[in-house]
Amino acid sequence: MRYVLVLNKLEIEDFGPFKDVQEMRFAKPGKVCIVYGENMRGKTTLLNAIRYAILGQIIGRGFRDESIHETGNWESAEQGKFGFRTTLWFDFDGSSFELIRGCRPRKEVKQPENDTDYEEYVDIVRDGKVLGPEERKEALRRVMSPETARFFLFDAELLQQYEELLRDPAKMGRQIREAIERILGVPVLTGARARLFDAEKDIQQDINKAAKKSSDTNKLATAQTQCFEIRTQADKDITDYQAKLSGLEDHQQSLRGHLDRLGDVSILQSERDSLKQEMQHLRDDLLLKADNIRQLNANLWLWVLEPKIEYLRGSLSAETGDWLKHQVYLEMNKELLGRCREGLKSGTCSLCKTELSDSATEVLKSQIAEIELSAKETNPEPESLQVEQLVHWKAATSVRVSSQIPFLLALLHDIEDMRIAVAEAEEKQRDLDREIRSRDRSDARKTWSDLETTQKEIGVLEESLEESQKKLSETEGRLEEIGQKLARIGSPEVAFHTHRLEACKALHDVFNQAVVELRDELREEVEKDATGVFLRLTTEPDYGNLQINENYGLQIVHKDGHVIPVRSAGAEHIVALSLIAALQKNSSVSGPIVMDSPFGRLDSGHTDRIMRSLPDLADQVTLLVYKSEIDRDLAIDTLRGKIGHEYKIQRVSARHSVLLPLEGNDHE
Amino acid sequence: MSSAQDKTVIAVTPETEEILKCVEDSASFGDRMDVAKLAMSVAIMKNLSPAKSSGRNTRWNVGGFDKDGAINITLRLLFPSEEQPYRLAEDLIEAGAKYLNDLLQVDSKFHLLTFLKDMCPEDDDTIGLEKAATD
């Protein structure tokens, strides 16, 4: 039977950079929800909010638990409001749930300073009814466990971990193997098998009681009782050792991770120095651009008046133009008039120098009169202003400021982007400084020492575990012998219980076999489904299929049947996604996938294929991506008809982001 | 026409000075004079009534405010009946500043993009302001 988990809505309050109350709706099954947000805006925090809502966990880099006190919104904290809350609405197994989880300062604490100053709370409402503590625990256990959550809620860092594990199956920890098998539903059978084993022990107790009643079998019964005690103690020891071993292995892994990071100090310092240089370039560029804007803004008043000024220039052109033309005409005629007057005075033509006749003189006089009359008919200047002023004004207002507006807009956008980049770089630098300060040498020495101690303890525990397992095995062997003797010489009551025991063992064997066959079947199904997804996602045509091993490690097999020994980062990525998709398909719980920056290291070819396959990876997919990871227009085009909701995480300040819905045609 | 009685200095009220300062700081203006000219233009384009107010403090000499005389002539062309263009300019600055104040956002900052969109005619997308403002 498959249980379906569908997320409907998430509401968060003062969680990370998400100040006050904000909400997002998930896409309905069959569709995708995409959230766009630049780095350090809150994408990973959103993933953490979903994880916190379901599991009560907040995970930071290196899979370490994050501080509750540090998770609350800083701006709200400055205003005296501490703590945070998540509310998740979802449907599961035919019921509707409202899961409220959060933390708040303890009553007696006025100004929280660390995690111990907070108390956490969780409430669940199922179909309108508030659940009690036990019901609540059971409901959460059924919905999603921390072990299985890693296959539903993951980010690039977790994906990278799978890639490493899939590449080196020996590294595939027992925990991940068990987590995979939990998703696939194997524990149902192994649980039943364990119950049968317990039933065997109970029947052995019945045999023991019956054997004690007869003097023929009393001694055997006593030996049997002693074996029971040894077995019980061995079982307990084994369980204790395994639990401690698991804890020490986790601790060992954490210490190794810490040492890796400690070793990167010089890299961090170099990163910080580059960042400082980058910030300086950005600041210099900002100053330059601000200066450009100041220069453009000096003429902005002209842009505002441009329509009116253009109209004035047009209407004045007619007046001033005509007047100017007339002035030119007058200037030309002035010279002609001068020559005519000179000729009249001297009685000689000014051009050919011949003496003027009477008729020629009369014509000349007439011409002079005509020109003088024409000179009087001047166009009046515009009433209020002299032409010279107007000509000057036209020159001063000739700048077409509107042609500079696109440039101004581009500058404004650049400045905004650059300011965000500077703020992000400053925050990153602060993180780096903190990280570098925390990694001093004494820390490295102490960590090495801790690691050595832990490894020694693991060694001792493993020896103890082996001894206990050997003792258990020997004791089981001894009990088998005693059981056989009792079967031969025991009373009818002993014989009856012995038959019961044989039936129980036979049933146990059947379940054992069923577990083995189920595991094989599931592995085959996972291999088949993972291969199907992988071949849809990969751009390499020569890849034939994926091959799974006992530990759920996956290898790529070439079409010619050979295993590909060395895989590119892109191929690793695809293999990991294929495993997750296959687990989803074969899981007893059909759940949503929430992926944070899953495309970061992929080329456009793989990104495109993954985008197209998203609705097939799981019933409900939510992506948290940054702009350069996926272009929005491309996403809309690729997922035509399959986008349920889109959001953008917008910066208000370095410590305040808002979740804004984006409009779209396909949206629900 | 005589401009003999026109103002030789441009003065603004303390409230207007505050608004001009806010705009200058928010939106990269090199000089508060540029903001004042902008306010004047806004008042003209938005057909605001020139604001007659008292308590103005001397701010700029007209020679510096209107170096090339473009403001003087522009006002005389737009308002032919007005005989004192600089006095008119002062009143328009007051009216325009109030309008700019209304454009100040929730965070008390003047956003140039919002202003450009506000001043652009609705049917005019040649500058691409609509797209730019919603990106």
PDB file of C-alpha atoms in Angstrom, chain A residues 421-635:
ATOM      1  CA  ALA A 421      26.625  42.252  -4.666  1.00  0.00           C
ATOM      2  CA  VAL A 422      28.583  44.418  -2.221  1.00  0.00           C
ATOM      3  CA  ALA A 423      26.215  43.565   0.644  1.00  0.00           C
ATOM      4  CA  GLU A 424      26.472  39.866  -0.143  1.00  0.00           C
ATOM      5  CA  ALA A 425      30.228  40.061  -0.416  1.00  0.00           C
ATOM      6  CA  GLU A 426      30.440  41.855   2.941  1.00  0.00           C
ATOM      7  CA  GLU A 427      28.320  39.182   4.578  1.00  0.00           C
ATOM      8  CA  LYS A 428      30.404  36.487   2.987  1.00  0.00           C
ATOM      9  CA  GLN A 429      33.556  38.184   4.193  1.00  0.00           C
ATOM     10  CA  ARG A 430      32.193  38.287   7.735  1.00  0.00           C
ATOM     11  CA  ASP A 431      31.440  34.555   7.497  1.00  0.00           C
ATOM     12  CA  LEU A 432      34.926  33.873   6.220  1.00  0.00           C
ATOM     13  CA  ASP A 433      36.507  35.959   8.978  1.00  0.00           C
ATOM     14  CA  ARG A 434      34.502  34.042  11.567  1.00  0.00           C
ATOM     15  CA  GLU A 435      35.434  30.747   9.998  1.00  0.00           C
ATOM     16  CA  ILE A 436      39.120  31.620   9.806  1.00  0.00           C
ATOM     17  CA  ARG A 437      39.173  32.828  13.400  1.00  0.00           C
ATOM     18  CA  SER A 438      37.540  29.602  14.527  1.00  0.00           C
ATOM     19  CA  ARG A 439      40.165  27.492  12.845  1.00  0.00           C
ATOM     20  CA  ASP A 440      43.209  28.024  14.914  1.00  0.00           C
ATOM     21  CA  ARG A 441      45.934  25.449  15.280  1.00  0.00           C
ATOM     22  CA  SER A 442      45.031  24.374  18.769  1.00  0.00           C
ATOM     23  CA  ASP A 443      41.604  23.458  17.377  1.00  0.00           C
ATOM     24  CA  ALA A 444      43.291  21.247  14.743  1.00  0.00           C
ATOM     25  CA  ARG A 445      45.481  19.537  17.352  1.00  0.00           C
ATOM     26  CA  LYS A 446      42.518  18.909  19.609  1.00  0.00           C
ATOM     27  CA  THR A 447      40.480  17.552  16.720  1.00  0.00           C
ATOM     28  CA  TRP A 448      43.246  15.159  15.694  1.00  0.00           C
ATOM     29  CA  SER A 449      43.497  13.991  19.234  1.00  0.00           C
ATOM     30  CA  ASP A 450      39.709  13.501  19.421  1.00  0.00           C
ATOM     31  CA  LEU A 451      39.782  11.591  16.171  1.00  0.00           C
ATOM     32  CA  GLU A 452      42.498   9.239  17.400  1.00  0.00           C
ATOM     33  CA  THR A 453      40.614   8.635  20.629  1.00  0.00           C
ATOM     34  CA  THR A 454      37.384   8.002  18.744  1.00  0.00           C
ATOM     35  CA  GLN A 455      39.062   5.580  16.385  1.00  0.00           C
ATOM     36  CA  LYS A 456      40.558   3.672  19.325  1.00  0.00           C
ATOM     37  CA  GLU A 457      37.143   3.514  20.987  1.00  0.00           C
ATOM     38  CA  ILE A 458      35.623   2.254  17.744  1.00  0.00           C
ATOM     39  CA  GLY A 459      38.310  -0.418  17.594  1.00  0.00           C
ATOM     40  CA  VAL A 460      37.621  -1.532  21.159  1.00  0.00           C
ATOM     41  CA  LEU A 461      33.874  -1.529  20.585  1.00  0.00           C
ATOM     42  CA  GLU A 462      34.210  -3.542  17.393  1.00  0.00           C
ATOM     43  CA  GLU A 463      36.237  -6.169  19.264  1.00  0.00           C
ATOM     44  CA  SER A 464      33.684  -6.252  22.078  1.00  0.00           C
ATOM     45  CA  LEU A 465      30.883  -6.512  19.536  1.00  0.00           C
ATOM     46  CA  GLU A 466      32.622  -9.386  17.810  1.00  0.00           C
ATOM     47  CA  GLU A 467      33.110 -11.182  21.106  1.00  0.00           C
ATOM     48  CA  SER A 468      29.472 -10.726  22.060  1.00  0.00           C
ATOM     49  CA  GLN A 469      28.315 -11.923  18.668  1.00  0.00           C
ATOM     50  CA  LYS A 470      30.577 -14.967  18.991  1.00  0.00           C
ATOM     51  CA  LYS A 471      29.258 -15.656  22.482  1.00  0.00           C
ATOM     52  CA  LEU A 472      25.692 -15.297  21.188  1.00  0.00           C
ATOM     53  CA  SER A 473      26.383 -17.657  18.349  1.00  0.00           C
ATOM     54  CA  GLU A 474      27.920 -20.232  20.697  1.00  0.00           C
ATOM     55  CA  THR A 475      25.003 -19.869  23.091  1.00  0.00           C
ATOM     56  CA  GLU A 476      22.479 -20.323  20.288  1.00  0.00           C
ATOM     57  CA  GLY A 477      24.422 -23.452  19.274  1.00  0.00           C
ATOM     58  CA  ARG A 478      24.296 -24.769  22.849  1.00  0.00           C
ATOM     59  CA  LEU A 479      20.562 -24.009  23.064  1.00  0.00           C
ATOM     60  CA  GLU A 480      20.031 -25.897  19.809  1.00  0.00           C
ATOM     61  CA  GLU A 481      21.773 -28.955  21.282  1.00  0.00           C
ATOM     62  CA  ILE A 482      19.736 -28.757  24.494  1.00  0.00           C
ATOM     63  CA  GLY A 483      16.568 -28.349  22.454  1.00  0.00           C
ATOM     64  CA  GLN A 484      17.315 -31.469  20.438  1.00  0.00           C
ATOM     65  CA  LYS A 485      18.011 -33.513  23.600  1.00  0.00           C
ATOM     66  CA  LEU A 486      14.795 -32.289  25.176  1.00  0.00           C
ATOM     67  CA  ALA A 487      12.896 -33.217  22.036  1.00  0.00           C
ATOM     68  CA  ARG A 488      14.182 -36.800  22.308  1.00  0.00           C
ATOM     69  CA  ILE A 489      13.601 -37.419  26.025  1.00  0.00           C
ATOM     70  CA  GLY A 490      11.115 -34.757  27.054  1.00  0.00           C
ATOM     71  CA  SER A 491       7.532 -35.111  28.224  1.00  0.00           C
ATOM     72  CA  PRO A 492       4.548 -34.807  25.867  1.00  0.00           C
ATOM     73  CA  GLU A 493       4.234 -31.198  26.966  1.00  0.00           C
ATOM     74  CA  VAL A 494       7.839 -30.599  25.952  1.00  0.00           C
ATOM     75  CA  ALA A 495       7.197 -32.375  22.648  1.00  0.00           C
ATOM     76  CA  PHE A 496       4.139 -30.153  22.012  1.00  0.00           C
ATOM     77  CA  HIS A 497       6.104 -26.935  22.543  1.00  0.00           C
ATOM     78  CA  THR A 498       8.981 -28.339  20.484  1.00  0.00           C
ATOM     79  CA  HIS A 499       6.585 -28.797  17.539  1.00  0.00           C
ATOM     80  CA  ARG A 500       5.458 -25.184  18.037  1.00  0.00           C
ATOM     81  CA  LEU A 501       9.059 -24.079  17.967  1.00  0.00           C
ATOM     82  CA  GLU A 502       9.734 -25.976  14.750  1.00  0.00           C
ATOM     83  CA  ALA A 503       6.706 -24.362  13.113  1.00  0.00           C
ATOM     84  CA  CYS A 504       7.866 -20.941  14.249  1.00  0.00           C
ATOM     85  CA  LYS A 505      11.377 -21.563  12.903  1.00  0.00           C
ATOM     86  CA  ALA A 506       9.976 -22.693   9.588  1.00  0.00           C
ATOM     87  CA  LEU A 507       7.932 -19.535   9.422  1.00  0.00           C
ATOM     88  CA  HIS A 508      11.016 -17.543  10.327  1.00  0.00           C
ATOM     89  CA  ASP A 509      12.890 -19.142   7.455  1.00  0.00           C
ATOM     90  CA  VAL A 510      10.068 -18.281   5.104  1.00  0.00           C
ATOM     91  CA  PHE A 511      10.237 -14.639   6.194  1.00  0.00           C
ATOM     92  CA  ASN A 512      13.995 -14.678   5.902  1.00  0.00           C
ATOM     93  CA  GLN A 513      13.730 -15.906   2.377  1.00  0.00           C
ATOM     94  CA  ALA A 514      11.008 -13.342   1.679  1.00  0.00           C
ATOM     95  CA  VAL A 515      13.262 -10.550   2.953  1.00  0.00           C
ATOM     96  CA  VAL A 516      16.105 -11.701   0.712  1.00  0.00           C
ATOM     97  CA  GLU A 517      13.798 -11.977  -2.296  1.00  0.00           C
ATOM     98  CA  LEU A 518      12.141  -8.634  -1.538  1.00  0.00           C
ATOM     99  CA  ARG A 519      15.505  -6.953  -1.310  1.00  0.00           C
ATOM    100  CA  ASP A 520      16.541  -8.488  -4.630  1.00  0.00           C
ATOM    101  CA  GLU A 521      13.265  -7.539  -6.271  1.00  0.00           C
ATOM    102  CA  LEU A 522      13.426  -4.002  -4.948  1.00  0.00           C
ATOM    103  CA  ARG A 523      17.019  -3.615  -6.039  1.00  0.00           C
ATOM    104  CA  GLU A 524      16.041  -4.807  -9.502  1.00  0.00           C
ATOM    105  CA  GLU A 525      13.115  -2.376  -9.593  1.00  0.00           C
ATOM    106  CA  VAL A 526      15.300   0.477  -8.363  1.00  0.00           C
ATOM    107  CA  GLU A 527      17.946  -0.428 -10.926  1.00  0.00           C
ATOM    108  CA  LYS A 528      15.350  -0.519 -13.703  1.00  0.00           C
ATOM    109  CA  ASP A 529      13.685   2.747 -12.690  1.00  0.00           C
ATOM    110  CA  ALA A 530      16.983   4.496 -12.040  1.00  0.00           C
ATOM    111  CA  THR A 531      18.203   3.391 -15.466  1.00  0.00           C
ATOM    112  CA  GLY A 532      15.030   4.732 -17.084  1.00  0.00           C
ATOM    113  CA  VAL A 533      15.467   8.110 -15.458  1.00  0.00           C
ATOM    114  CA  PHE A 534      19.212   8.167 -16.066  1.00  0.00           C
ATOM    115  CA  LEU A 535      18.888   7.542 -19.805  1.00  0.00           C
ATOM    116  CA  ARG A 536      16.337  10.374 -20.053  1.00  0.00           C
ATOM    117  CA  LEU A 537      18.639  12.743 -18.181  1.00  0.00           C
ATOM    118  CA  THR A 538      22.045  11.976 -19.620  1.00  0.00           C
ATOM    119  CA  THR A 539      23.298  13.578 -22.812  1.00  0.00           C
ATOM    120  CA  GLU A 540      25.815  10.769 -23.448  1.00  0.00           C
ATOM    121  CA  PRO A 541      24.335   8.435 -26.098  1.00  0.00           C
ATOM    122  CA  ASP A 542      26.809   5.603 -25.397  1.00  0.00           C
ATOM    123  CA  TYR A 543      25.634   4.941 -21.856  1.00  0.00           C
ATOM    124  CA  GLY A 544      23.629   1.732 -21.731  1.00  0.00           C
ATOM    125  CA  ASN A 545      22.215   1.347 -18.227  1.00  0.00           C
ATOM    126  CA  LEU A 546      22.855   1.606 -14.502  1.00  0.00           C
ATOM    127  CA  GLN A 547      23.910  -1.373 -12.419  1.00  0.00           C
ATOM    128  CA  ILE A 548      23.068  -1.618  -8.726  1.00  0.00           C
ATOM    129  CA  ASN A 549      24.995  -3.505  -6.049  1.00  0.00           C
ATOM    130  CA  GLU A 550      24.044  -4.853  -2.627  1.00  0.00           C
ATOM    131  CA  ASN A 551      24.554  -1.511  -0.968  1.00  0.00           C
ATOM    132  CA  TYR A 552      22.485   0.386  -3.541  1.00  0.00           C
ATOM    133  CA  GLY A 553      25.577   1.825  -5.125  1.00  0.00           C
ATOM    134  CA  LEU A 554      25.068   2.549  -8.823  1.00  0.00           C
ATOM    135  CA  GLN A 555      27.545   2.124 -11.640  1.00  0.00           C
ATOM    136  CA  ILE A 556      27.184   3.342 -15.197  1.00  0.00           C
ATOM    137  CA  VAL A 557      27.476   0.614 -17.815  1.00  0.00           C
ATOM    138  CA  HIS A 558      28.508   1.367 -21.377  1.00  0.00           C
ATOM    139  CA  LYS A 559      26.446  -0.040 -24.240  1.00  0.00           C
ATOM    140  CA  ASP A 560      29.216  -2.536 -24.817  1.00  0.00           C
ATOM    141  CA  GLY A 561      28.708  -3.921 -21.325  1.00  0.00           C
ATOM    142  CA  HIS A 562      31.755  -2.447 -19.640  1.00  0.00           C
ATOM    143  CA  VAL A 563      31.442  -0.496 -16.447  1.00  0.00           C
ATOM    144  CA  ILE A 564      32.487   3.162 -16.746  1.00  0.00           C
ATOM    145  CA  PRO A 565      35.273   3.441 -14.188  1.00  0.00           C
ATOM    146  CA  VAL A 566      35.675   7.207 -14.002  1.00  0.00           C
ATOM    147  CA  ARG A 567      32.666   9.490 -14.079  1.00  0.00           C
ATOM    148  CA  SER A 568      32.389  13.210 -14.675  1.00  0.00           C
ATOM    149  CA  ALA A 569      30.849  15.466 -12.017  1.00  0.00           C
ATOM    150  CA  GLY A 570      27.826  15.891 -14.276  1.00  0.00           C
ATOM    151  CA  ALA A 571      27.352  12.132 -14.597  1.00  0.00           C
ATOM    152  CA  GLU A 572      27.607  11.692 -10.808  1.00  0.00           C
ATOM    153  CA  HIS A 573      24.968  14.302 -10.377  1.00  0.00           C
ATOM    154  CA  ILE A 574      22.618  12.592 -12.804  1.00  0.00           C
ATOM    155  CA  VAL A 575      23.179   9.196 -11.195  1.00  0.00           C
ATOM    156  CA  ALA A 576      22.332  10.589  -7.769  1.00  0.00           C
ATOM    157  CA  LEU A 577      19.142  12.201  -9.084  1.00  0.00           C
ATOM    158  CA  SER A 578      18.236   8.954 -10.841  1.00  0.00           C
ATOM    159  CA  LEU A 579      18.559   7.014  -7.580  1.00  0.00           C
ATOM    160  CA  ILE A 580      16.360   9.515  -5.788  1.00  0.00           C
ATOM    161  CA  ALA A 581      13.723   9.349  -8.511  1.00  0.00           C
ATOM    162  CA  ALA A 582      13.807   5.523  -8.459  1.00  0.00           C
ATOM    163  CA  LEU A 583      13.471   5.442  -4.666  1.00  0.00           C
ATOM    164  CA  GLN A 584      10.523   7.796  -4.937  1.00  0.00           C
ATOM    165  CA  LYS A 585       8.829   5.503  -7.398  1.00  0.00           C
ATOM    166  CA  ASN A 586       9.339   2.383  -5.314  1.00  0.00           C
ATOM    167  CA  SER A 587       8.775   3.937  -1.957  1.00  0.00           C
ATOM    168  CA  SER A 588       5.907   3.017   0.328  1.00  0.00           C
ATOM    169  CA  VAL A 589       5.410   6.761   0.808  1.00  0.00           C
ATOM    170  CA  SER A 590       4.903   8.893  -2.281  1.00  0.00           C
ATOM    171  CA  GLY A 591       6.240  12.243  -1.269  1.00  0.00           C
ATOM    172  CA  PRO A 592       7.294  15.637  -2.581  1.00  0.00           C
ATOM    173  CA  ILE A 593      10.818  16.479  -3.611  1.00  0.00           C
ATOM    174  CA  VAL A 594      12.242  19.850  -2.604  1.00  0.00           C
ATOM    175  CA  MET A 595      15.568  20.584  -4.277  1.00  0.00           C
ATOM    176  CA  ASP A 596      17.851  23.480  -3.435  1.00  0.00           C
ATOM    177  CA  SER A 597      20.237  24.585  -6.212  1.00  0.00           C
ATOM    178  CA  PRO A 598      20.335  21.189  -7.885  1.00  0.00           C
ATOM    179  CA  PHE A 599      21.680  22.437 -11.228  1.00  0.00           C
ATOM    180  CA  GLY A 600      24.661  24.435 -10.060  1.00  0.00           C
ATOM    181  CA  ARG A 601      27.356  22.252 -11.579  1.00  0.00           C
ATOM    182  CA  LEU A 602      25.503  20.999 -14.619  1.00  0.00           C
ATOM    183  CA  ASP A 603      25.840  22.166 -18.204  1.00  0.00           C
ATOM    184  CA  SER A 604      22.842  23.531 -20.089  1.00  0.00           C
ATOM    185  CA  GLY A 605      22.202  20.211 -21.863  1.00  0.00           C
ATOM    186  CA  HIS A 606      21.755  18.268 -18.633  1.00  0.00           C
ATOM    187  CA  THR A 607      19.877  21.121 -16.994  1.00  0.00           C
ATOM    188  CA  ASP A 608      17.393  21.170 -19.860  1.00  0.00           C
ATOM    189  CA  ARG A 609      16.833  17.406 -19.647  1.00  0.00           C
ATOM    190  CA  ILE A 610      16.336  17.486 -15.918  1.00  0.00           C
ATOM    191  CA  MET A 611      13.890  20.368 -16.249  1.00  0.00           C
ATOM    192  CA  ARG A 612      11.810  18.428 -18.767  1.00  0.00           C
ATOM    193  CA  SER A 613      11.822  15.347 -16.548  1.00  0.00           C
ATOM    194  CA  LEU A 614      10.949  17.131 -13.321  1.00  0.00           C
ATOM    195  CA  PRO A 615       7.257  16.208 -13.265  1.00  0.00           C
ATOM    196  CA  ASP A 616       8.348  12.547 -13.669  1.00  0.00           C
ATOM    197  CA  LEU A 617      10.852  12.576 -10.796  1.00  0.00           C
ATOM    198  CA  ALA A 618       8.149  12.830  -8.184  1.00  0.00           C
ATOM    199  CA  ASP A 619       4.474  13.680  -7.889  1.00  0.00           C
ATOM    200  CA  GLN A 620       5.230  17.070  -6.426  1.00  0.00           C
ATOM    201  CA  VAL A 621       8.450  18.942  -7.150  1.00  0.00           C
ATOM    202  CA  THR A 622       9.649  22.207  -5.675  1.00  0.00           C
ATOM    203  CA  LEU A 623      12.820  23.839  -6.973  1.00  0.00           C
ATOM    204  CA  LEU A 624      14.834  26.505  -5.207  1.00  0.00           C
ATOM    205  CA  VAL A 625      17.173  28.029  -7.777  1.00  0.00           C
ATOM    206  CA  TYR A 626      19.207  31.115  -8.523  1.00  0.00           C
ATOM    207  CA  LYS A 627      18.830  33.137 -11.718  1.00  0.00           C
ATOM    208  CA  SER A 628      21.952  32.003 -13.501  1.00  0.00           C
ATOM    209  CA  GLU A 629      21.118  28.378 -12.686  1.00  0.00           C
ATOM    210  CA  ILE A 630      17.889  28.508 -14.682  1.00  0.00           C
ATOM    211  CA  ASP A 631      16.590  31.315 -16.820  1.00  0.00           C
ATOM    212  CA  ARG A 632      12.932  31.970 -15.973  1.00  0.00           C
ATOM    213  CA  ASP A 633      11.805  32.305 -19.572  1.00  0.00           C
ATOM    214  CA  LEU A 634      13.530  29.030 -20.413  1.00  0.00           C
ATOM    215  CA  ALA A 635      11.914  27.313 -17.430  1.00  0.00           C
TER     216      ALA A 635
END
